[in-house]
Each structure stands twice: as structure tokens, then as C-alpha cells.
Short mmCIF file of C-alpha atoms and ligand atoms in Angstrom, two decimals:
data_model
loop_
_atom_site.label_atom_id
_atom_site.label_comp_id
_atom_site.label_asym_id
_atom_site.label_seq_id
_atom_site.Cartn_x
_atom_site.Cartn_y
_atom_site.Cartn_z
CA MET A 1 5.23 18.61 14.45
CA ILE A 2 2.56 15.95 14.05
CA LEU A 3 2.80 12.60 15.79
CA SER A 4 1.23 9.89 13.63
CA ILE A 5 0.15 6.31 14.30
CA GLU A 6 -0.55 3.41 11.92
CA SER A 7 -2.07 0.09 13.04
CA SER A 8 -4.66 -0.73 10.36
CA CYS A 9 -3.24 -4.17 9.64
CA ASP A 10 -0.03 -5.93 10.68
CA ASP A 11 2.47 -3.06 10.98
CA SER A 12 2.81 -1.05 14.20
CA SER A 13 4.33 2.30 13.38
CA LEU A 14 4.82 5.80 14.78
CA ALA A 15 6.29 8.89 13.12
CA LEU A 16 6.99 12.57 13.70
CA THR A 17 6.62 14.97 10.77
CA SER A 18 7.40 18.67 10.61
CA ILE A 19 4.29 20.71 9.81
CA GLU A 20 6.39 23.47 8.29
CA ASN A 21 8.26 21.50 5.61
CA SER A 22 6.76 17.95 5.69
CA GLN A 23 10.15 16.58 6.75
CA LEU A 24 9.98 13.16 8.37
CA LEU A 25 11.85 13.57 11.67
CA PHE A 26 11.32 10.20 13.31
CA HIS A 27 9.94 6.97 11.94
CA LEU A 28 9.84 3.50 13.41
CA LYS A 29 7.86 0.44 12.41
CA ILE A 30 7.64 -3.09 13.75
CA SER A 31 6.15 -5.65 11.33
CA GLN A 32 4.48 -8.88 12.36
CA ASP A 33 5.32 -10.95 9.28
CA GLU A 34 6.93 -13.77 11.21
CA GLU A 35 4.03 -14.20 13.62
CA HIS A 36 1.48 -14.50 10.81
CA SER A 37 3.71 -16.49 8.45
CA ASN A 38 2.60 -19.90 9.79
CA TYR A 39 -1.03 -19.08 9.00
CA GLY A 40 -0.47 -17.84 5.44
CA GLY A 41 -2.36 -14.63 6.24
CA ILE A 42 -3.13 -12.18 9.02
CA VAL A 43 -4.89 -13.43 12.15
CA PRO A 44 -6.68 -10.31 13.48
CA GLU A 45 -6.64 -11.43 17.13
CA ILE A 46 -2.86 -12.01 17.04
CA ALA A 47 -2.32 -8.72 15.17
CA SER A 48 -4.30 -6.80 17.78
CA ARG A 49 -2.35 -8.29 20.70
CA LEU A 50 0.95 -7.54 19.01
CA HIS A 51 -0.03 -3.90 18.42
CA ALA A 52 -0.89 -3.62 22.12
CA GLU A 53 2.65 -4.79 22.87
CA GLN A 54 4.62 -2.98 20.14
CA LEU A 55 3.01 0.47 19.99
CA PRO A 56 4.03 1.40 23.58
CA LYS A 57 7.59 0.15 22.86
CA ILE A 58 7.81 2.44 19.83
CA LEU A 59 6.32 5.33 21.82
CA LYS A 60 9.06 4.87 24.41
CA LYS A 61 11.70 5.18 21.62
CA LEU A 62 9.94 8.26 20.25
CA GLY A 63 10.01 9.74 23.78
CA ASP A 64 13.76 9.06 23.97
CA PHE A 65 14.20 10.81 20.61
CA LEU A 66 12.34 13.86 21.96
CA ARG A 67 14.14 13.63 25.33
CA ASN A 68 10.61 13.30 26.71
CA ASP A 69 9.77 16.84 25.70
CA PHE A 70 6.50 16.48 23.75
CA SER A 71 5.74 20.22 23.72
CA SER A 72 6.39 20.67 19.98
CA ILE A 73 3.67 18.16 19.05
CA LYS A 74 0.68 20.13 17.76
CA ALA A 75 -1.65 17.26 16.77
CA VAL A 76 -1.91 13.47 16.68
CA ALA A 77 -2.88 11.79 13.40
CA VAL A 78 -4.10 8.20 13.37
CA THR A 79 -5.45 5.77 10.76
CA THR A 80 -9.15 5.15 11.45
CA ARG A 81 -10.29 3.62 8.12
CA PRO A 82 -10.23 1.28 6.27
CA GLY A 83 -8.65 -1.62 8.16
CA LEU A 84 -9.26 -4.30 10.76
CA SER A 85 -11.31 -2.81 13.58
CA VAL A 86 -9.49 -4.83 16.27
CA THR A 87 -6.12 -3.48 15.15
CA LEU A 88 -7.23 0.08 14.33
CA ILE A 89 -8.59 0.41 17.87
CA GLU A 90 -5.12 -0.10 19.34
CA GLY A 91 -3.74 2.90 17.45
CA VAL A 92 -6.86 4.98 18.09
CA MET A 93 -6.74 4.37 21.85
CA MET A 94 -3.12 5.45 21.97
CA ALA A 95 -3.93 8.51 19.85
CA LYS A 96 -6.79 9.55 22.13
CA ALA A 97 -4.67 9.11 25.25
CA LEU A 98 -1.90 11.25 23.72
CA CYS A 99 -4.38 13.96 22.68
CA LEU A 100 -5.72 14.14 26.22
CA ALA A 101 -2.29 14.14 27.84
CA LEU A 102 -0.80 16.73 25.46
CA ASN A 103 -4.00 18.75 24.99
CA VAL A 104 -3.76 18.67 21.19
CA PRO A 105 -6.38 17.88 18.52
CA LEU A 106 -6.94 14.50 16.84
CA ILE A 107 -6.74 13.97 13.08
CA CYS A 108 -8.46 10.87 11.65
CA VAL A 109 -6.71 9.72 8.49
CA ASN A 110 -7.96 7.50 5.67
CA HIS A 111 -5.26 4.85 5.12
CA LEU A 112 -5.64 5.02 1.31
CA LYS A 113 -5.01 8.76 1.31
CA GLY A 114 -1.96 7.95 3.42
CA HIS A 115 -0.66 5.63 0.70
CA ILE A 116 -1.18 8.38 -1.89
CA TYR A 117 0.70 10.91 0.25
CA SER A 118 3.58 8.43 0.72
CA LEU A 119 4.70 10.01 -2.57
CA PHE A 120 5.32 13.35 -0.87
CA ILE A 121 7.21 12.43 2.31
CA ALA A 122 10.32 14.56 2.62
CA SER A 123 13.13 12.69 4.31
CA SER A 124 16.85 13.28 4.49
CA ALA A 125 17.47 9.85 2.95
CA HIS A 126 15.37 10.64 -0.14
CA SER A 127 16.06 14.21 -1.16
CA HIS A 128 14.81 13.63 -4.72
CA VAL A 129 11.13 12.99 -3.90
CA PHE A 130 8.38 15.43 -4.81
CA GLN A 131 7.55 17.19 -1.54
CA ASN A 132 4.53 18.95 -2.86
CA PRO A 133 1.72 17.19 -4.63
CA SER A 134 1.53 17.64 -8.39
CA PHE A 135 -2.11 17.70 -9.51
CA PRO A 136 -4.01 16.49 -11.39
CA LEU A 137 -2.53 13.11 -10.60
CA ALA A 138 -3.79 9.59 -11.23
CA THR A 139 -2.65 6.70 -9.06
CA LEU A 140 -2.83 2.96 -9.16
CA LEU A 141 -3.10 1.83 -5.55
CA ILE A 142 -2.00 -1.79 -5.18
CA SER A 143 -2.01 -3.16 -1.65
CA GLY A 144 -3.19 -6.17 0.33
CA GLY A 145 -6.69 -4.75 0.64
CA HIS A 146 -7.15 -2.64 -2.50
CA THR A 147 -6.55 -2.39 -6.24
CA GLN A 148 -7.83 0.94 -7.46
CA ILE A 149 -7.20 3.60 -10.05
CA LEU A 150 -7.88 7.00 -8.50
CA GLU A 151 -7.97 10.40 -10.14
CA ILE A 152 -6.88 13.16 -7.80
CA GLN A 153 -7.46 16.89 -8.19
CA SER A 154 -6.67 17.81 -4.56
CA PHE A 155 -6.63 16.24 -1.09
CA GLU A 156 -10.44 16.48 -0.93
CA LYS A 157 -11.18 15.78 -4.54
CA MET A 158 -10.34 12.16 -5.30
CA ARG A 159 -12.40 9.98 -7.61
CA VAL A 160 -12.36 6.17 -7.84
CA ILE A 161 -12.02 5.22 -11.50
CA ALA A 162 -11.58 1.45 -11.20
CA SER A 163 -11.69 -1.15 -8.42
CA THR A 164 -11.34 -4.90 -8.13
CA LEU A 165 -14.37 -7.15 -8.43
CA ASP A 166 -12.88 -9.72 -6.04
CA ASP A 167 -9.33 -10.20 -4.66
CA SER A 168 -6.77 -7.44 -4.55
CA PHE A 169 -3.44 -7.54 -6.40
CA GLY A 170 -1.36 -7.98 -3.21
CA GLU A 171 -3.78 -10.53 -1.80
CA SER A 172 -3.40 -12.68 -4.92
CA PHE A 173 0.38 -12.74 -4.35
CA ASP A 174 -0.28 -13.79 -0.73
CA LYS A 175 -2.55 -16.63 -1.90
CA VAL A 176 -0.09 -17.87 -4.52
CA ALA A 177 2.66 -17.84 -1.89
CA LYS A 178 0.38 -19.89 0.36
CA TYR A 179 -0.18 -22.54 -2.36
CA LEU A 180 3.60 -22.75 -2.79
CA ASP A 181 4.36 -22.70 0.97
CA LEU A 182 6.42 -19.53 0.70
CA GLY A 183 5.13 -17.83 3.89
CA TYR A 184 3.48 -14.44 4.46
CA PRO A 185 3.54 -11.78 3.07
CA GLY A 186 3.68 -13.43 -0.33
CA GLY A 187 4.54 -10.48 -2.55
CA PRO A 188 8.27 -10.21 -1.89
CA GLN A 189 8.66 -14.03 -1.87
CA VAL A 190 6.89 -14.54 -5.19
CA GLU A 191 8.85 -11.69 -6.76
CA GLN A 192 12.14 -13.18 -5.56
CA LYS A 193 11.33 -16.73 -6.73
CA ALA A 194 10.36 -15.35 -10.14
CA ARG A 195 13.64 -13.45 -10.38
CA GLU A 196 15.66 -16.52 -9.38
CA PHE A 197 13.94 -18.61 -12.05
CA MET A 198 14.83 -16.09 -14.74
CA THR A 199 18.48 -16.13 -13.64
CA ASP A 200 18.82 -19.88 -12.99
CA PHE A 201 16.78 -21.21 -15.94
CA PRO A 202 17.16 -18.58 -18.67
CA HIS A 203 16.30 -21.05 -21.46
CA LEU A 204 13.14 -22.54 -19.91
CA GLN A 205 9.62 -21.38 -20.74
CA PRO A 206 7.81 -20.48 -17.50
CA HIS A 207 4.17 -21.44 -16.82
CA ASN A 208 1.68 -19.50 -18.86
CA PHE A 209 -1.50 -18.20 -17.22
CA PRO A 210 -4.34 -16.33 -18.92
CA ILE A 211 -4.50 -12.56 -18.44
CA PRO A 212 -7.65 -11.68 -16.47
CA LEU A 213 -10.59 -9.87 -18.18
CA LEU A 214 -8.72 -9.69 -21.45
CA LYS A 215 -11.77 -9.07 -23.64
CA ASN A 216 -13.65 -6.98 -21.11
CA LYS A 217 -13.35 -3.26 -21.83
CA ASN A 218 -14.63 -2.07 -18.43
CA LEU A 219 -12.36 -0.27 -16.01
CA GLU A 220 -12.28 -3.00 -13.38
CA PHE A 221 -9.87 -5.60 -12.05
CA SER A 222 -10.18 -9.25 -11.08
CA PHE A 223 -7.62 -11.64 -9.64
CA SER A 224 -9.64 -14.60 -8.33
CA GLY A 225 -9.73 -16.45 -11.68
CA LEU A 226 -5.97 -16.15 -12.06
CA LYS A 227 -5.49 -17.20 -8.44
CA ASN A 228 -7.58 -20.33 -9.04
CA ALA A 229 -5.69 -21.14 -12.25
CA VAL A 230 -2.48 -21.03 -10.21
CA ARG A 231 -4.03 -23.22 -7.49
CA MET A 232 -5.01 -25.84 -10.10
CA ALA A 233 -1.56 -25.78 -11.71
CA VAL A 234 0.17 -26.16 -8.34
CA SER A 235 -2.06 -29.11 -7.39
CA GLN A 236 -0.87 -31.00 -10.49
CA LEU A 237 2.84 -30.58 -9.76
CA PRO A 238 4.95 -33.46 -8.40
CA ARG A 239 5.79 -33.31 -4.66
CA PRO A 240 7.96 -32.13 -3.06
CA LEU A 241 7.81 -28.98 -5.18
CA SER A 242 11.08 -28.27 -6.99
CA ALA A 243 12.72 -24.83 -7.09
CA LYS A 244 12.24 -24.90 -10.86
CA ASP A 245 8.47 -25.51 -10.65
CA ILE A 246 8.00 -22.92 -7.89
CA GLY A 247 9.93 -20.32 -9.88
CA SER A 248 8.10 -21.15 -13.09
CA ILE A 249 4.68 -20.66 -11.42
CA CYS A 250 5.84 -17.39 -9.83
CA VAL A 251 7.06 -15.96 -13.15
CA GLY A 252 3.88 -16.95 -14.99
CA PHE A 253 1.61 -15.59 -12.29
CA GLU A 254 3.54 -12.32 -11.83
CA ARG A 255 3.58 -11.68 -15.59
CA SER A 256 -0.13 -12.28 -15.99
CA ALA A 257 -1.16 -10.26 -12.89
CA CYS A 258 1.10 -7.37 -13.93
CA GLU A 259 -0.09 -7.45 -17.56
CA HIS A 260 -3.68 -7.18 -16.27
CA LEU A 261 -2.76 -4.00 -14.34
CA VAL A 262 -0.97 -2.58 -17.38
CA ARG A 263 -3.82 -3.28 -19.84
CA LYS A 264 -6.50 -1.81 -17.61
CA THR A 265 -4.38 1.25 -16.90
CA GLU A 266 -3.81 1.59 -20.64
CA LEU A 267 -7.60 1.57 -21.13
CA TYR A 268 -7.83 4.33 -18.54
CA PHE A 269 -5.07 6.32 -20.28
CA GLN A 270 -7.22 6.28 -23.41
CA THR A 271 -10.17 7.98 -21.67
CA GLU A 272 -10.97 11.68 -22.00
CA SER A 273 -10.25 12.56 -18.36
CA ALA A 274 -6.86 10.80 -18.35
CA ARG A 275 -5.63 13.09 -21.14
CA GLU A 276 -5.66 16.01 -18.68
CA VAL A 277 -3.47 14.07 -16.24
CA SER A 278 0.25 14.32 -16.74
CA TYR A 279 1.37 12.62 -13.50
CA PHE A 280 0.76 8.96 -12.77
CA ALA A 281 1.81 7.16 -9.58
CA LEU A 282 2.04 3.63 -8.26
CA VAL A 283 1.39 3.43 -4.51
CA GLY A 284 0.68 0.75 -1.87
CA GLY A 285 2.68 -2.20 -0.54
CA ALA A 286 2.77 -4.03 -3.87
CA SER A 287 4.19 -0.97 -5.67
CA ALA A 288 7.54 -2.15 -4.26
CA ASN A 289 7.51 -4.87 -6.93
CA LEU A 290 10.35 -4.08 -9.36
CA TYR A 291 8.84 -6.02 -12.25
CA VAL A 292 5.65 -3.96 -11.92
CA ARG A 293 7.64 -0.72 -11.59
CA GLU A 294 9.49 -1.47 -14.81
CA ALA A 295 6.30 -2.33 -16.69
CA PHE A 296 4.75 0.99 -15.65
CA GLU A 297 7.89 2.92 -16.54
CA ASN A 298 7.41 1.62 -20.09
CA LEU A 299 3.66 2.30 -20.14
CA CYS A 300 4.08 5.85 -18.83
CA ARG A 301 6.79 6.54 -21.38
CA ALA A 302 4.48 5.41 -24.18
CA TYR A 303 1.64 7.67 -22.95
CA ASP A 304 3.84 10.62 -22.01
CA LYS A 305 3.00 10.55 -18.29
CA THR A 306 5.51 11.31 -15.56
CA LEU A 307 5.67 8.29 -13.26
CA LEU A 308 5.89 9.01 -9.53
CA LEU A 309 7.04 6.28 -7.15
CA ALA A 310 7.48 6.39 -3.39
CA PRO A 311 10.82 5.23 -1.95
CA LEU A 312 10.61 1.47 -1.27
CA GLU A 313 10.56 1.97 2.51
CA PHE A 314 7.34 4.01 2.28
CA CYS A 315 5.42 1.65 -0.04
CA SER A 316 4.21 -0.76 2.64
CA ASP A 317 2.17 0.46 5.61
CA ASN A 318 3.96 3.08 7.70
CA ALA A 319 3.14 6.01 9.97
CA GLY A 320 5.23 8.42 7.88
CA MET A 321 2.54 8.48 5.19
CA ILE A 322 -0.19 8.95 7.80
CA GLY A 323 1.72 11.95 9.19
CA ARG A 324 2.14 13.38 5.68
CA ALA A 325 -1.60 13.09 4.94
CA GLY A 326 -2.26 14.39 8.47
CA ILE A 327 -0.42 17.62 7.63
CA GLU A 328 -2.88 18.33 4.81
CA GLN A 329 -5.74 17.89 7.28
CA TYR A 330 -3.99 19.97 9.97
CA LYS A 331 -3.67 22.86 7.53
CA ARG A 332 -7.40 22.63 6.80
CA GLY A 333 -8.35 22.42 10.50
CA ASP A 334 -9.83 18.96 9.87
CA PHE A 335 -9.92 17.68 13.48
CA THR A 336 -12.23 15.13 15.09
CA PRO A 337 -13.60 15.40 18.66
CA LEU A 338 -12.38 12.45 20.73
CA HIS A 339 -15.90 11.22 21.47
CA SER A 340 -16.97 10.99 17.82
CA VAL A 341 -14.22 8.85 16.30
CA ASP A 342 -15.71 6.13 14.10
CA ILE A 343 -13.34 3.19 13.75
CA ALA A 344 -13.39 1.27 10.45
CA PRO A 345 -16.83 2.55 9.46
CA LYS A 346 -18.61 0.33 6.94
CA SER A 347 -18.73 3.18 4.49
CA TYR A 348 -15.96 5.70 3.98
CA ASP A 349 -17.23 6.63 0.52
CA GLY A 350 -17.46 10.25 1.61
CA ASP A 351 -13.65 10.37 1.47
CA PHE A 352 -13.84 9.78 -2.29
CA GLN A 353 -16.26 10.76 -4.99
CA ALA A 354 -18.00 7.96 -6.87
O1 KG4 B 1 0.05 -1.51 1.60
P1 KG4 B 1 0.37 -2.75 2.35
O2 KG4 B 1 1.62 -2.77 3.20
O3 KG4 B 1 -0.82 -3.16 3.28
C1 KG4 B 1 -2.15 -2.93 2.95
O4 KG4 B 1 -2.61 -1.77 3.06
O5 KG4 B 1 -2.78 -3.94 2.52
O6 KG4 B 1 0.42 -3.92 1.26
C2 KG4 B 1 0.72 -5.23 1.63
C3 KG4 B 1 0.52 -6.11 0.41
C4 KG4 B 1 0.63 -7.59 0.72
O7 KG4 B 1 -0.43 -8.26 0.08
C5 KG4 B 1 1.98 -7.96 0.10
O8 KG4 B 1 2.07 -9.32 -0.32
C6 KG4 B 1 2.04 -7.02 -1.07
O9 KG4 B 1 1.53 -5.80 -0.58
N1 KG4 B 1 3.44 -6.83 -1.52
C7 KG4 B 1 3.87 -7.17 -2.76
C8 KG4 B 1 5.25 -6.91 -2.78
N2 KG4 B 1 5.62 -6.39 -1.55
C9 KG4 B 1 4.47 -6.36 -0.81
N3 KG4 B 1 3.22 -7.69 -3.82
C10 KG4 B 1 3.93 -7.95 -4.93
N4 KG4 B 1 5.27 -7.73 -5.01
C11 KG4 B 1 5.98 -7.22 -3.97
N5 KG4 B 1 7.29 -7.03 -4.07
ZN1 ZN B 2 -1.76 -0.20 3.26
#
């Protein structure tokens, strides 16, 4: 099996995955949401200290699971890029120590490829998932750090089709939550407040925000204009903010942000290369959003694409997805000598084609 480690941001996580059948055998994650909630975003120094505390605790549990017999571990996979260097280093140091102690090779995993392979984690709780990748596949990766459409022919052959010009999709939810004092991470909070508004005030019109880049036909995303429109609207609301106003802003923002994703993906679906692609996936932390999932179910139906979604528990950062991507690299003999690990390199473009 492969032991995998994820610490690129604010989740400390370890997993064990069977090399033979990609089955997830052990998976544990400790999130730091509460600790960062007061700041409305991640404080790297705090995140790093918490990883230093939590990762060894999880390793102890993993040892208990294995009855301290680590002999079946054939490699250690760890996220090395992209991410916060001060948090990545915590996972990488643990990975190196384990490689030395167990005399096994190290696999350096790109976190974004991990998100893509979250689609193919086999676990006893989710027997229906695709265990083997179905290519060609296009994905919309929506996380706290990225908003990208990627076209994927194989593990090595991935092409970035569209990226964001400024903020990411998830980040814009975090900012909106900050303006409304909803805590961090903002995505689940904003989604919930929007849902409550629709149930509690079915006859009210929610706020209406413009859809970003509506007339622009380029394959690119932008969320900073929408974010600022929300900030302005919130600043004009009476204080203290009422549940009705908070919900109304959340619905309007979520609709506009989601419609932007849908319209740009629709533009992509109309391109020559997209016609060859019959599978489309949503991945990344924000792909847990049920409103977005539903919108893409409709879009994929209209364009005759099969929509792939990871189980909710594997959408946000986790070591299971790093182990699953690690298996692909293990099979290709893609190992990195311990002395040449590059943490959070400025450019990881080589992982993707332009
Ligand atoms: O993939 P992830 O766990 O971490 C990164 O790689 O960035 O994604 C975290 C991001 C956060 O910005 C969070 O607010 C957003 O995903 N998110 C959501 C939802 N759940 C998490 N955004 C919108 N709706 C959600 N339900
Ligand atoms: Zn992530």
C-alpha cells in the first residue's frame, strides 16, 4: 500500500491506499476551520504550527490501525505543490522521515492532480464510484486556490483550458462570508444561508448581482468584480444584519457566481476539442456545493456529457486523493530522491501543458 500525506493548506490528513485495487484502507483528516475562523481566512503561521501538532497524532492512529507493522507500505506520497510552503514543509518532513525509516521511495504529488483523482478513489462506503479513469475527460476544478477547466487525456497529459484572472471561486465565497461575518470557510456557510432564504422567504426576490464577464467570449474566469459588488451591497445594509438580508445576498451571489461557471463551461463545450470529450467532472472543495452540482447536471444533460462527481467527503482537501494520484506515479516509477524535493516551486507548469 501507499501511505499518503496532505498538508498544502489547512487540512492535516493521512491515508493508506491499496496499490493493487486503489481501495482506500485508512483515511483520517483534522481540519483547522475553527482556529482560522476568527481571522476570516487562513493564517499560514497558525496553519503550520497546527500541522506540526496534528500530523503526528494522525500517524499514531495510522500506526494503531496497522498494529505498528509498516512492512506493507511500499512508498510514501506527499503533496509538494501548489500550496503554502510553510504548511507543505510539515507534510514533506514527515514523508522524508518515513521514507528513511521504512526504506521506501518518495512520490511528490501535485495537489491539483490529487483533486482530479479524487474521482477515482475506491472506498467501501462509495462502491458506485468510477475506480478507473475514463479518458478523455474534462474537469472544472473549483477550490480555494484555483478555478480551472482542464482537459485530460492521461495522468501525464493534462491541458489548462481556462483559469481565473483574479480570485478563485471558493475564495470569493470565503470573502463574501467575511463581509457577512459568517466565519471561515465561507463556502458551506454561504450555501446554507442561501438555502435557508429560499425556504424561509419563498416569495421574496433575492439580491441581484451581475454575472461576471457576460459579454466576454474568452475562456477565462473572474470573481473580483462580483466580490466587490457584494461588498458594496453589504455596506449599504442596515445594522445589525438581518437573517433575511444575509440570505438574500447569499442567494444572489451564489446564483451569479454559479451562472458564470456554467456560461464559461458552455463556451468550452462549444469548442472543437470539447466535442471529443464525453466525460465532464466537477472537482475541488467547492464542488461540494449542491446548487452548483445541480446546475452542472442540467448543463451536462443538455450537452450529452456524463457528469462525474467525487463523494462529498473527498471534495475538500484530503490525503485519500493524494494516495490515489500517488498510485498512478508509483506504477510509472515516478519517484523523487529525498535531497531533490522542491517544495511549492514557483512554477509547476511542467505538470500541465499550456
Ligand atoms: O479544495 P479545497 O478544500 O482547498 C483548496 O485546495 O483550496 O477547497 C476549499 C474551498 C474554500 O474556499 C471553501 O470555501 C470552498 O472550497 N467550499 C465551498 C463549499 N465547500 C467548500 N464553496 C462553495 N460552496 C460550498 N459548499
Ligand atoms: Zn485543494
